[in-house]
Short mmCIF file of N, CA and C in Angstrom, two decimals:
data_model
loop_
_atom_site.label_atom_id
_atom_site.label_comp_id
_atom_site.label_asym_id
_atom_site.label_seq_id
_atom_site.Cartn_x
_atom_site.Cartn_y
_atom_site.Cartn_z
N MET B 191 16.23 -13.49 -3.84
CA MET B 191 15.82 -14.42 -4.86
C MET B 191 14.29 -14.42 -4.96
N GLU B 192 13.79 -14.39 -6.16
CA GLU B 192 12.34 -14.43 -6.37
C GLU B 192 11.84 -15.86 -6.20
N THR B 193 10.60 -15.96 -5.75
CA THR B 193 9.96 -17.25 -5.54
C THR B 193 8.67 -17.31 -6.35
N LEU B 194 8.45 -18.45 -6.98
CA LEU B 194 7.24 -18.70 -7.75
C LEU B 194 6.58 -19.94 -7.16
N ASP B 195 5.43 -19.76 -6.53
CA ASP B 195 4.72 -20.86 -5.87
C ASP B 195 3.75 -21.49 -6.87
N LEU B 196 4.11 -22.68 -7.35
CA LEU B 196 3.27 -23.39 -8.32
C LEU B 196 2.68 -24.67 -7.72
N ARG B 197 2.60 -24.73 -6.40
CA ARG B 197 1.96 -25.89 -5.77
C ARG B 197 0.50 -25.90 -6.18
N GLY B 198 0.02 -27.06 -6.57
CA GLY B 198 -1.36 -27.20 -7.02
C GLY B 198 -1.56 -26.89 -8.50
N THR B 199 -0.49 -26.51 -9.19
CA THR B 199 -0.57 -26.20 -10.62
C THR B 199 -0.22 -27.46 -11.42
N PRO B 200 -1.08 -27.88 -12.34
CA PRO B 200 -0.83 -29.12 -13.09
C PRO B 200 0.21 -28.94 -14.21
N CYS B 201 0.76 -30.05 -14.65
CA CYS B 201 1.64 -30.07 -15.82
C CYS B 201 0.77 -29.96 -17.05
N PRO B 202 1.18 -29.33 -18.12
CA PRO B 202 2.43 -28.62 -18.32
C PRO B 202 2.35 -27.14 -17.95
N LEU B 203 1.25 -26.72 -17.32
CA LEU B 203 1.09 -25.31 -16.99
C LEU B 203 2.20 -24.81 -16.06
N ASN B 204 2.66 -25.66 -15.12
CA ASN B 204 3.73 -25.22 -14.22
C ASN B 204 5.04 -24.97 -14.99
N PHE B 205 5.33 -25.76 -16.00
CA PHE B 205 6.51 -25.53 -16.83
C PHE B 205 6.37 -24.23 -17.61
N VAL B 206 5.21 -24.00 -18.19
CA VAL B 206 4.98 -22.79 -18.99
C VAL B 206 5.11 -21.55 -18.12
N ARG B 207 4.52 -21.57 -16.94
CA ARG B 207 4.60 -20.40 -16.04
C ARG B 207 6.04 -20.15 -15.58
N THR B 208 6.78 -21.22 -15.31
CA THR B 208 8.18 -21.07 -14.91
C THR B 208 8.98 -20.44 -16.05
N LYS B 209 8.80 -20.94 -17.24
CA LYS B 209 9.53 -20.43 -18.40
C LYS B 209 9.20 -18.95 -18.66
N LEU B 210 7.93 -18.58 -18.57
CA LEU B 210 7.54 -17.18 -18.77
C LEU B 210 8.17 -16.27 -17.72
N ARG B 211 8.20 -16.72 -16.47
CA ARG B 211 8.80 -15.90 -15.41
C ARG B 211 10.30 -15.76 -15.62
N LEU B 212 10.97 -16.83 -16.02
CA LEU B 212 12.41 -16.78 -16.27
C LEU B 212 12.74 -15.80 -17.39
N GLN B 213 11.88 -15.71 -18.38
CA GLN B 213 12.13 -14.79 -19.50
C GLN B 213 12.05 -13.33 -19.06
N GLN B 214 11.39 -13.07 -17.94
CA GLN B 214 11.28 -11.71 -17.41
C GLN B 214 12.48 -11.33 -16.55
N LEU B 215 13.26 -12.32 -16.12
CA LEU B 215 14.40 -12.07 -15.25
C LEU B 215 15.67 -11.89 -16.07
N ALA B 216 16.65 -11.26 -15.45
CA ALA B 216 17.96 -11.10 -16.09
C ALA B 216 18.65 -12.46 -16.16
N PRO B 217 19.53 -12.65 -17.16
CA PRO B 217 20.30 -13.90 -17.21
C PRO B 217 21.07 -14.09 -15.90
N GLN B 218 21.12 -15.30 -15.45
CA GLN B 218 21.80 -15.74 -14.24
C GLN B 218 21.15 -15.24 -12.96
N GLN B 219 19.95 -14.67 -13.03
CA GLN B 219 19.21 -14.32 -11.83
C GLN B 219 18.41 -15.55 -11.42
N PRO B 220 18.69 -16.11 -10.25
CA PRO B 220 18.00 -17.34 -9.86
C PRO B 220 16.54 -17.12 -9.50
N LEU B 221 15.76 -18.14 -9.77
CA LEU B 221 14.34 -18.17 -9.44
C LEU B 221 14.09 -19.46 -8.66
N GLU B 222 13.42 -19.34 -7.52
CA GLU B 222 13.04 -20.54 -6.77
C GLU B 222 11.59 -20.86 -7.08
N VAL B 223 11.36 -22.08 -7.52
CA VAL B 223 10.02 -22.53 -7.90
C VAL B 223 9.60 -23.63 -6.94
N TRP B 224 8.40 -23.50 -6.38
CA TRP B 224 7.87 -24.52 -5.48
C TRP B 224 6.94 -25.42 -6.27
N LEU B 225 7.24 -26.72 -6.25
CA LEU B 225 6.49 -27.71 -7.03
C LEU B 225 6.01 -28.85 -6.15
N ASP B 226 4.90 -29.44 -6.56
CA ASP B 226 4.37 -30.60 -5.87
C ASP B 226 5.22 -31.84 -6.20
N ALA B 227 5.09 -32.85 -5.33
CA ALA B 227 5.71 -34.15 -5.60
C ALA B 227 4.98 -34.81 -6.77
N GLY B 228 5.59 -35.86 -7.30
CA GLY B 228 4.97 -36.59 -8.41
C GLY B 228 5.36 -36.01 -9.74
N GLU B 229 4.39 -35.92 -10.64
CA GLU B 229 4.66 -35.49 -12.01
C GLU B 229 5.34 -34.12 -12.10
N PRO B 230 4.92 -33.10 -11.31
CA PRO B 230 5.59 -31.80 -11.44
C PRO B 230 7.10 -31.86 -11.20
N ILE B 231 7.53 -32.46 -10.09
CA ILE B 231 8.97 -32.48 -9.81
C ILE B 231 9.71 -33.46 -10.71
N GLU B 232 9.01 -34.43 -11.26
CA GLU B 232 9.64 -35.37 -12.19
C GLU B 232 9.79 -34.76 -13.58
N GLN B 233 8.85 -33.91 -14.00
CA GLN B 233 8.84 -33.39 -15.37
C GLN B 233 9.48 -32.01 -15.53
N VAL B 234 9.19 -31.08 -14.63
CA VAL B 234 9.59 -29.69 -14.83
C VAL B 234 11.11 -29.50 -14.89
N PRO B 235 11.90 -30.05 -13.96
CA PRO B 235 13.35 -29.84 -14.07
C PRO B 235 13.94 -30.36 -15.39
N ASP B 236 13.52 -31.54 -15.82
CA ASP B 236 14.02 -32.09 -17.08
C ASP B 236 13.59 -31.24 -18.27
N SER B 237 12.35 -30.77 -18.25
CA SER B 237 11.86 -29.92 -19.34
C SER B 237 12.63 -28.60 -19.40
N LEU B 238 12.95 -28.03 -18.24
CA LEU B 238 13.72 -26.78 -18.21
C LEU B 238 15.14 -27.00 -18.74
N ARG B 239 15.75 -28.11 -18.35
CA ARG B 239 17.11 -28.42 -18.87
C ARG B 239 17.08 -28.56 -20.39
N MET B 240 16.08 -29.27 -20.90
CA MET B 240 15.98 -29.48 -22.34
C MET B 240 15.73 -28.15 -23.07
N ALA B 241 15.11 -27.19 -22.39
CA ALA B 241 14.84 -25.88 -22.99
C ALA B 241 16.04 -24.94 -22.85
N GLY B 242 17.13 -25.41 -22.21
CA GLY B 242 18.35 -24.61 -22.14
C GLY B 242 18.56 -23.82 -20.86
N TYR B 243 17.73 -24.06 -19.86
CA TYR B 243 17.88 -23.36 -18.58
C TYR B 243 18.82 -24.13 -17.66
N ASP B 244 19.44 -23.40 -16.72
CA ASP B 244 20.34 -24.00 -15.74
C ASP B 244 19.58 -24.34 -14.47
N VAL B 245 19.42 -25.63 -14.19
CA VAL B 245 18.80 -26.06 -12.95
C VAL B 245 19.91 -26.16 -11.91
N LEU B 246 19.82 -25.32 -10.88
CA LEU B 246 20.88 -25.21 -9.89
C LEU B 246 20.70 -26.16 -8.72
N MET B 247 19.44 -26.44 -8.36
CA MET B 247 19.18 -27.24 -7.17
C MET B 247 17.75 -27.74 -7.19
N VAL B 248 17.58 -28.95 -6.68
CA VAL B 248 16.26 -29.50 -6.39
C VAL B 248 16.33 -30.00 -4.95
N GLU B 249 15.46 -29.44 -4.10
CA GLU B 249 15.54 -29.75 -2.67
C GLU B 249 14.16 -30.12 -2.12
N PRO B 250 14.05 -31.27 -1.46
CA PRO B 250 12.77 -31.60 -0.83
C PRO B 250 12.53 -30.70 0.38
N ARG B 251 11.33 -30.19 0.47
CA ARG B 251 10.91 -29.39 1.63
C ARG B 251 9.71 -30.09 2.24
N HIS B 252 9.12 -29.50 3.23
CA HIS B 252 7.96 -30.11 3.89
C HIS B 252 6.76 -30.06 2.94
N GLU B 253 6.40 -31.22 2.38
CA GLU B 253 5.24 -31.41 1.50
C GLU B 253 5.35 -30.78 0.12
N TYR B 254 6.52 -30.31 -0.30
CA TYR B 254 6.73 -29.82 -1.67
C TYR B 254 8.23 -29.84 -1.96
N PHE B 255 8.59 -29.48 -3.18
CA PHE B 255 9.99 -29.41 -3.59
C PHE B 255 10.32 -27.99 -4.01
N ALA B 256 11.54 -27.57 -3.70
CA ALA B 256 12.04 -26.27 -4.14
C ALA B 256 13.04 -26.51 -5.27
N LEU B 257 12.84 -25.82 -6.36
CA LEU B 257 13.70 -25.93 -7.53
C LEU B 257 14.31 -24.55 -7.78
N GLN B 258 15.63 -24.47 -7.86
CA GLN B 258 16.27 -23.21 -8.22
C GLN B 258 16.77 -23.33 -9.65
N VAL B 259 16.41 -22.33 -10.46
CA VAL B 259 16.71 -22.36 -11.89
C VAL B 259 17.04 -20.95 -12.34
N GLN B 260 17.82 -20.84 -13.42
CA GLN B 260 18.14 -19.53 -13.98
C GLN B 260 18.34 -19.64 -15.47
N ARG B 261 18.20 -18.48 -16.14
CA ARG B 261 18.56 -18.41 -17.56
C ARG B 261 20.07 -18.41 -17.64
N PRO B 262 20.64 -19.05 -18.65
CA PRO B 262 22.10 -19.02 -18.80
C PRO B 262 22.57 -17.61 -19.17
N ALA B 263 23.85 -17.36 -18.99
CA ALA B 263 24.43 -16.09 -19.37
C ALA B 263 24.29 -15.88 -20.86
N GLU B 264 24.03 -14.64 -21.25
CA GLU B 264 23.92 -14.34 -22.67
C GLU B 264 25.31 -14.36 -23.30
N ARG B 265 25.35 -14.91 -24.47
CA ARG B 265 26.62 -15.00 -25.19
C ARG B 265 26.80 -13.74 -26.04
N PRO B 266 28.03 -13.23 -26.11
CA PRO B 266 28.26 -12.01 -26.91
C PRO B 266 28.10 -12.25 -28.40
#
């Protein structure tokens, strides 16, 4: 699984970088994104869901949060 470390990256730049990286991955290929507490973890998962991405997991880690997200499967 690929990891994108966005600790220290402000909103909305962390959302934009996550979205750009997801567009480079195959559908249903998970991406783990590391986000700071506060506004990043409160805003980014909801913004990704609203943009149509599948948020698989949000997990607290030591001093940051890990978010697993993927592009949905392409429809025929």
